[in-house]
Amino acid sequence: MFEFLSDNRASIAAVIILALLAAFVVSLVTGRKRDAATANREVFGDPERTKGGWYWAVCGVSALMLIWFYFSWGVGRAYVPSAANELCQVAKLEEAVSPIKAALPIGSRYYKSTLLVSRNADQLEILRANVPASAFSSDEQTELVSLIDQIGQLIVNSSDPKNLDPALDGQLSALSADLDSLSEKLRAGPGGLQPTEEALAQPKWGTEHTEIPVLPMTPKGMLFDNVSVEAKEVADRFLKIRNHIPANDALIAEIKERIATLQGNSESGGFDEVALAEREAYIKSVERIFKRLDDGTIFPAASLESVNTAVENLDEANGEARGSLRIVEALLLPGPGVVKSRTQCTEQGSARWLPKPTDVVATFMQLANPDLENGGGYRGVTLLWWKWLPVAEVVGFLFPDWIADAWPGEYASHDSDGTISPKFKDKLLAFAQGEVSLGYIPWFEGHIWDSMFRVLMALSLGILLGVPLGLLMGISKFFKSFFDPIIELYRPVPPLAWAPLILTIFGIQDDGKIFLLFMVAFAIMVISARTGAVGTQLSKIRAAHSLGSTDAQILRNVILPNALPEILTGIRIAVGVCWGTLVAAEMLAGTTGVGFIENIARTVSDYELIWVTILIMGLLGLMLDMIMRWVIDKTIPWRGKG
Amino acid sequence: MADLVCEDMSMTFTNPQTGDAVEALKDINFTLKKGELLSVLGPSGCGKTTLLNMIAGFINPTAGVATLGGNTINGPGVERGMVFQQGALFEWLPVSKNVDYGLRMKKTPPAESKKLVEKWLDIVGLQGFGDTPTYQLSGGMQQRVALARCLVNDPDVILMDEPLGALDALTREKMQSLVLELWKETGKTILIITHSVEEALLLGERLFVMAPRPGRIHKEYNLPFAERGLNESLRDIKQDSHFAEVREEILTMIWNMEEEIMGRV
Ligand SMILES: Nc1ncnc2c1ncn2[C@@H]1O[C@H](COP(=O)(O)OP(=O)(O)OP(=O)(O)O)[C@@H](O)[C@H]1O
Ligand SMILES: [Mg+2]
């Protein structure tokens, strides 16, 4: 079932997108109609105006989903599932031609030769103007200037088309002709080309970890693939072509000799260390430029013109051969398109970091699958599932060992015959260590549960300790003044600043994280309970006094219920903050939890997984908040009505 | 006898920041016999609430003592019930739980307290409203709940600080009859503070007119109207010429006091 859904996600997305479009349009129309009908019912600014309006929620959510589908290329994949594969073949051609383009104005504004000429001439100019007078004798200085001029002559010779070797000219023309024949091929269209069996057997776009199938799956793709193979050969040939001209040969030999002479002068001595270093550095830089000019990479601009034209022609043919694909790319695949790099084709632009909604769901389903043997869960832990939990473990957790230690008497020791007869104290210890069998209960497990458990534990502890302290601080000078500075000092520190300390002290297991979250929840609960307690109307407290309550009864029956709205709001805030802190804490350390998954996903740049965790966190946070809102509505209907 | 006696009671508030002292009350002396109904009237700020708070035990006088039945008042107690102007009901509890609050604090058996609650809800005219949340009640009904909550505890003295101040004229009149009825039926000592001269005359068997700066009892009246109100219609009493005469006299008195305050400021 899941396999089927997963394989056909493009078609499923096509249906969903239509449904979303319909929902968007219908809700928009309904919304406009209904709002127009009720426009005069309440005046502007009346909060009643905000009541209702589910259709705007539908409108907003469907718009968001459509935007998501569009920018993740989900729409493109749904309606033109072959686009990415064809674009991948086009990208192959681009990749193949790119070395030629890089040397020509079509790819980089200037001829590569032009850039070389300008850069080397500039550097020679600088060297010529800065001959170090302290390191060279005046004879040598003249010699250097003339040497530099001679090196400059190399550039001049290479740039002149008249000096061009006729054989080289022939090579370049053949290259242009080959490129033109490739253009012809593209223009002729795929003809009878058919994709191979192997190509057709590839997984579909996005169903595997390699996003886009690399082998061509359509005739058009085949055409581009074939052309790209040939283009690669042409490009390799182009890279090997050198402009070695006979006119330079004598010059090069002479320059080499003159440099050698200068180097010989340095070695013959008479220079102090500083001067020697300066001479060597200068001669080396002259030599470096010479070597660059020596290897024949400068061509006369005119000689490359034909190649440039041929590449332009190829680009044109490329566009024509792409045909409708160009429109698809422009309309449905926003961003810089598909790029081929080494062994795979990748989506660029928004689609790179924004996975398609259907892919996110598929990844989620895979994570949610509790069958760990068959690729479910994440890193050997399910997302959210259940297991049989030994009751003894829970008891052992709640029943500390020291109770057994404190029990009067001694632990049993082995008798003279080598047997051990356990006493009651030993049995107590076994109990405290969870080593007795008390049966099993079904219990949750998995990454989500681990995260929830940490939040819930911390929250419960925070409420149990924070609320009483907050109430006391609201009514007692001692408690207020004693605890206020402590809490106010630690509260503003961002919880993550504590994290390294706390994880060191408590370890990376649950204790540390729970304590970190407890600190967050505790401060919030103290402050909200205190605010609630302080807000109790004096007349209520006085009435309670006159009705014969003791102080404790007033705290329990008047101040606590009166603070309840603030306390519940505090819990709601604490849930949100704890959730946020938890994910960050799980990113620091640990091996389970939603934040842990996100952390791993981050290090391997698995954007689908990142979005899955983001959505899990968002939805769980939303769910907790909805629960809290419901609890608030149910438990304090009197709020704001006292 | 559970008489309420105030001896030389004074109250001076000191502003802790400026050190300014306000003589809210000075040398208050009076005795309220058991079963008497006293209404207290006076311009705003003359110390009426302060007087009541001292008797209730919420604040301690800076000088003098108040005793109830010979026992010095030192802190709040069940024998002195309080009814506030508004906002003193526990809105998180339904009507019956508000009413039986005092009983629950005393750990009265539930069966017994249930009976008592029903009896008192009946008397104040709220039978059947036991489970209603108090925030769903009208202002008049809320004050009835407050009365029932106070009376169910069977206090010796009932202290009321403008209990009817927030009610509309019609509801107010009904509540005034209710207070008189309760007074007759329970025979409790009642001390009621009011801003309304008519109400003070109608409800006061005795009436203190207080004067400000320092707060003191300016004049005392003994009036027949409360007694008459038990049998006659309150509206008829208000038409009475004697009633009108006393009303005008007191109005002039308070008016002059207000003028004096304004003049001094
Ligand atoms: N806690 C306090 N601290 C300082 N001054 C106070 C305090 N309570 C009351 N006062 C002052 O004591 C005086 C009497 O106040 P009180 O509330 O008793 O007046 P009142 O007669 O009840 O007025 P009203 O009719 O407006 O309720 C006022 O001048 C007031 O400013
Ligand atoms: Mg007052």
GROMACS .gro file of C-alpha atoms in nm, chain A residues 210-427:
model
  218
  210THR     CA    1   1.915   1.035  -0.555
  211GLU     CA    2   1.655   1.290  -0.653
  212ILE     CA    3   1.657   1.285  -1.033
  213PRO     CA    4   1.712   0.973  -1.251
  214VAL     CA    5   2.034   1.032  -1.446
  215LEU     CA    6   1.991   0.808  -1.751
  216PRO     CA    7   1.770   0.952  -2.026
  217MET     CA    8   1.417   0.813  -2.012
  218THR     CA    9   1.266   0.991  -2.316
  219PRO     CA   10   1.367   1.024  -2.684
  220LYS     CA   11   1.437   1.393  -2.630
  221GLY     CA   12   1.652   1.305  -2.332
  222MET     CA   13   1.835   1.047  -2.539
  223LEU     CA   14   1.914   1.311  -2.801
  224PHE     CA   15   2.065   1.545  -2.543
  225ASP     CA   16   2.249   1.262  -2.376
  226ASN     CA   17   2.403   1.148  -2.705
  227VAL     CA   18   2.499   1.499  -2.805
  228SER     CA   19   2.651   1.563  -2.465
  229VAL     CA   20   2.879   1.258  -2.501
  230GLU     CA   21   3.011   1.390  -2.829
  231ALA     CA   22   3.035   1.742  -2.699
  232LYS     CA   23   3.254   1.615  -2.419
  233GLU     CA   24   3.502   1.472  -2.670
  234VAL     CA   25   3.508   1.802  -2.858
  235ALA     CA   26   3.570   1.988  -2.537
  236ASP     CA   27   3.855   1.757  -2.442
  237ARG     CA   28   4.011   1.824  -2.778
  238PHE     CA   29   3.969   2.196  -2.737
  239LEU     CA   30   4.145   2.191  -2.401
  240LYS     CA   31   4.450   2.023  -2.550
  241ILE     CA   32   4.501   2.280  -2.830
  242ARG     CA   33   4.805   2.507  -2.772
  243ASN     CA   34   4.928   2.808  -2.965
  244HIS     CA   35   5.300   2.727  -3.002
  245ILE     CA   36   5.426   2.961  -3.273
  246PRO     CA   37   5.764   2.926  -3.444
  247ALA     CA   38   5.835   3.301  -3.410
  248ASN     CA   39   5.859   3.260  -3.033
  249ASP     CA   40   6.095   2.965  -3.023
  250ALA     CA   41   6.417   3.166  -3.055
  251LEU     CA   42   6.289   3.427  -2.813
  252ILE     CA   43   6.206   3.168  -2.549
  253ALA     CA   44   6.552   3.013  -2.569
  254GLU     CA   45   6.715   3.354  -2.534
  255ILE     CA   46   6.497   3.458  -2.238
  256LYS     CA   47   6.575   3.133  -2.058
  257GLU     CA   48   6.945   3.198  -2.099
  258ARG     CA   49   6.925   3.556  -1.978
  259ILE     CA   50   6.736   3.447  -1.666
  260ALA     CA   51   6.995   3.178  -1.602
  261THR     CA   52   7.273   3.438  -1.631
  262LEU     CA   53   7.106   3.664  -1.380
  263GLN     CA   54   7.061   3.375  -1.138
  264GLY     CA   55   7.428   3.287  -1.190
  265ASN     CA   56   7.526   3.644  -1.094
  266SER     CA   57   7.347   3.607  -0.761
  267GLU     CA   58   7.526   3.282  -0.680
  268SER     CA   59   7.870   3.422  -0.763
  269GLY     CA   60   7.844   3.610  -0.432
  270GLY     CA   61   7.920   3.955  -0.303
  271PHE     CA   62   7.562   4.018  -0.191
  272ASP     CA   63   7.449   4.037   0.167
  273GLU     CA   64   7.163   3.821   0.280
  274VAL     CA   65   6.892   4.084   0.239
  275ALA     CA   66   7.000   4.179  -0.114
  276LEU     CA   67   7.030   3.815  -0.210
  277ALA     CA   68   6.675   3.740  -0.098
  278GLU     CA   69   6.549   4.044  -0.283
  279ARG     CA   70   6.724   3.943  -0.606
  280GLU     CA   71   6.592   3.591  -0.590
  281ALA     CA   72   6.234   3.704  -0.526
  282TYR     CA   73   6.242   3.950  -0.813
  283ILE     CA   74   6.394   3.713  -1.064
  284LYS     CA   75   6.148   3.446  -0.959
  285SER     CA   76   5.849   3.668  -1.030
  286VAL     CA   77   5.985   3.757  -1.372
  287GLU     CA   78   6.040   3.390  -1.440
  288ARG     CA   79   5.689   3.301  -1.326
  289ILE     CA   80   5.530   3.533  -1.582
  290PHE     CA   81   5.760   3.402  -1.850
  291LYS     CA   82   5.659   3.042  -1.775
  292ARG     CA   83   5.293   3.136  -1.801
  293LEU     CA   84   5.350   3.287  -2.146
  294ASP     CA   85   5.568   3.001  -2.254
  295ASP     CA   86   5.294   2.732  -2.255
  296GLY     CA   87   5.093   2.860  -2.553
  297THR     CA   88   4.762   2.942  -2.391
  298ILE     CA   89   4.729   3.283  -2.560
  299PHE     CA   90   4.548   3.274  -2.892
  300PRO     CA   91   4.480   3.557  -3.138
  301ALA     CA   92   4.122   3.672  -3.079
  302ALA     CA   93   4.035   3.631  -3.447
  303SER     CA   94   4.134   3.263  -3.443
  304LEU     CA   95   3.872   3.178  -3.179
  305GLU     CA   96   3.589   3.374  -3.337
  306SER     CA   97   3.463   3.079  -3.533
  307VAL     CA   98   3.454   2.857  -3.223
  308ASN     CA   99   3.261   3.123  -3.036
  309THR     CA  100   3.007   3.143  -3.316
  310ALA     CA  101   2.975   2.765  -3.322
  311VAL     CA  102   2.903   2.757  -2.949
  312GLU     CA  103   2.647   3.032  -2.990
  313ASN     CA  104   2.490   2.827  -3.260
  314LEU     CA  105   2.490   2.522  -3.033
  315ASP     CA  106   2.314   2.718  -2.759
  316GLU     CA  107   2.050   2.825  -3.004
  317ALA     CA  108   2.000   2.469  -3.124
  318ASN     CA  109   1.985   2.360  -2.762
  319GLY     CA  110   1.699   2.604  -2.697
  320GLU     CA  111   1.513   2.490  -3.007
  321ALA     CA  112   1.554   2.124  -2.918
  322ARG     CA  113   1.430   2.183  -2.566
  323GLY     CA  114   1.111   2.331  -2.707
  324SER     CA  115   0.818   2.295  -2.465
  325LEU     CA  116   1.059   2.204  -2.189
  326ARG     CA  117   1.165   2.567  -2.176
  327ILE     CA  118   0.813   2.678  -2.094
  328VAL     CA  119   0.778   2.410  -1.828
  329GLU     CA  120   1.106   2.519  -1.674
  330ALA     CA  121   1.011   2.885  -1.673
  331LEU     CA  122   0.660   2.836  -1.538
  332LEU     CA  123   0.668   2.533  -1.311
  333LEU     CA  124   1.026   2.499  -1.192
  334PRO     CA  125   1.116   2.834  -1.037
  335GLY     CA  126   1.486   2.892  -0.975
  336PRO     CA  127   1.804   2.817  -1.169
  337GLY     CA  128   1.684   2.474  -1.288
  338VAL     CA  129   1.867   2.141  -1.280
  339VAL     CA  130   2.242   2.118  -1.251
  340LYS     CA  131   2.456   1.815  -1.324
  341SER     CA  132   2.747   1.767  -1.092
  342ARG     CA  133   2.976   1.468  -1.104
  343THR     CA  134   2.748   1.166  -1.081
  344GLN     CA  135   2.408   1.318  -1.015
  345CYS     CA  136   2.161   1.580  -1.123
  346THR     CA  137   2.029   1.810  -0.852
  347GLU     CA  138   1.742   2.057  -0.825
  348GLN     CA  139   1.859   2.413  -0.771
  349GLY     CA  140   1.693   2.715  -0.612
  350SER     CA  141   1.396   2.681  -0.377
  351ALA     CA  142   1.348   2.314  -0.467
  352ARG     CA  143   1.691   2.242  -0.322
  353TRP     CA  144   1.595   2.327   0.035
  354LEU     CA  145   1.220   2.298   0.011
  355PRO     CA  146   1.119   1.934  -0.034
  356LYS     CA  147   0.788   1.857  -0.201
  357PRO     CA  148   0.495   1.810   0.039
  358THR     CA  149   0.436   1.456  -0.081
  359ASP     CA  150   0.803   1.369  -0.022
  360VAL     CA  151   0.781   1.507   0.329
  361VAL     CA  152   0.477   1.292   0.397
  362ALA     CA  153   0.655   0.989   0.251
  363THR     CA  154   0.959   1.051   0.470
  364PHE     CA  155   0.732   1.094   0.768
  365MET     CA  156   0.550   0.768   0.691
  366GLN     CA  157   0.884   0.595   0.669
  367LEU     CA  158   0.989   0.734   1.006
  368ALA     CA  159   0.651   0.654   1.157
  369ASN     CA  160   0.671   0.293   1.048
  370PRO     CA  161   0.732   0.101   1.373
  371ASP     CA  162   0.886  -0.195   1.187
  372LEU     CA  163   1.250  -0.124   1.263
  373GLU     CA  164   1.381  -0.427   1.068
  374ASN     CA  165   1.234  -0.298   0.745
  375GLY     CA  166   1.370   0.054   0.743
  376GLY     CA  167   1.116   0.209   0.979
  377GLY     CA  168   1.196   0.446   1.263
  378TYR     CA  169   1.515   0.645   1.284
  379ARG     CA  170   1.851   0.515   1.403
  380GLY     CA  171   1.700   0.206   1.558
  381VAL     CA  172   1.427   0.390   1.748
  382THR     CA  173   1.064   0.423   1.641
  383LEU     CA  174   0.901   0.762   1.604
  384LEU     CA  175   0.608   0.689   1.834
  385TRP     CA  176   0.507   0.339   1.933
  386TRP     CA  177   0.446   0.126   2.240
  387LYS     CA  178   0.622  -0.149   2.427
  388TRP     CA  179   0.576  -0.366   2.732
  389LEU     CA  180   0.729  -0.181   3.023
  390PRO     CA  181   0.823  -0.387   3.332
  391VAL     CA  182   0.640  -0.239   3.629
  392ALA     CA  183   0.943  -0.315   3.844
  393GLU     CA  184   1.145  -0.061   3.645
  394VAL     CA  185   0.899   0.216   3.727
  395VAL     CA  186   0.891   0.113   4.091
  396GLY     CA  187   1.270   0.100   4.097
  397PHE     CA  188   1.277   0.449   3.951
  398LEU     CA  189   1.039   0.588   4.213
  399PHE     CA  190   1.182   0.390   4.505
  400PRO     CA  191   1.540   0.500   4.571
  401ASP     CA  192   1.805   0.252   4.682
  402TRP     CA  193   1.889   0.439   4.998
  403ILE     CA  194   1.559   0.337   5.155
  404ALA     CA  195   1.687  -0.020   5.149
  405ASP     CA  196   2.022   0.099   5.285
  406ALA     CA  197   1.850   0.286   5.564
  407TRP     CA  198   1.643  -0.015   5.662
  408PRO     CA  199   1.766  -0.146   5.999
  409GLY     CA  200   1.988  -0.451   5.985
  410GLU     CA  201   2.263  -0.581   5.762
  411TYR     CA  202   2.263  -0.724   5.410
  412ALA     CA  203   2.304  -1.098   5.396
  413SER     CA  204   2.652  -1.245   5.365
  414HIS     CA  205   2.733  -1.594   5.240
  415ASP     CA  206   2.719  -1.874   5.495
  416SER     CA  207   2.999  -2.115   5.575
  417ASP     CA  208   2.849  -2.370   5.335
  418GLY     CA  209   2.861  -2.117   5.053
  419THR     CA  210   2.488  -2.051   5.037
  420ILE     CA  211   2.324  -1.711   5.070
  421SER     CA  212   1.992  -1.673   5.246
  422PRO     CA  213   1.854  -1.327   5.159
  423LYS     CA  214   1.700  -1.124   5.438
  424PHE     CA  215   1.417  -0.878   5.410
  425LYS     CA  216   1.668  -0.599   5.357
  426ASP     CA  217   1.806  -0.778   5.050
  427LYS     CA  218   1.460  -0.819   4.907
   0.00000   0.00000   0.00000
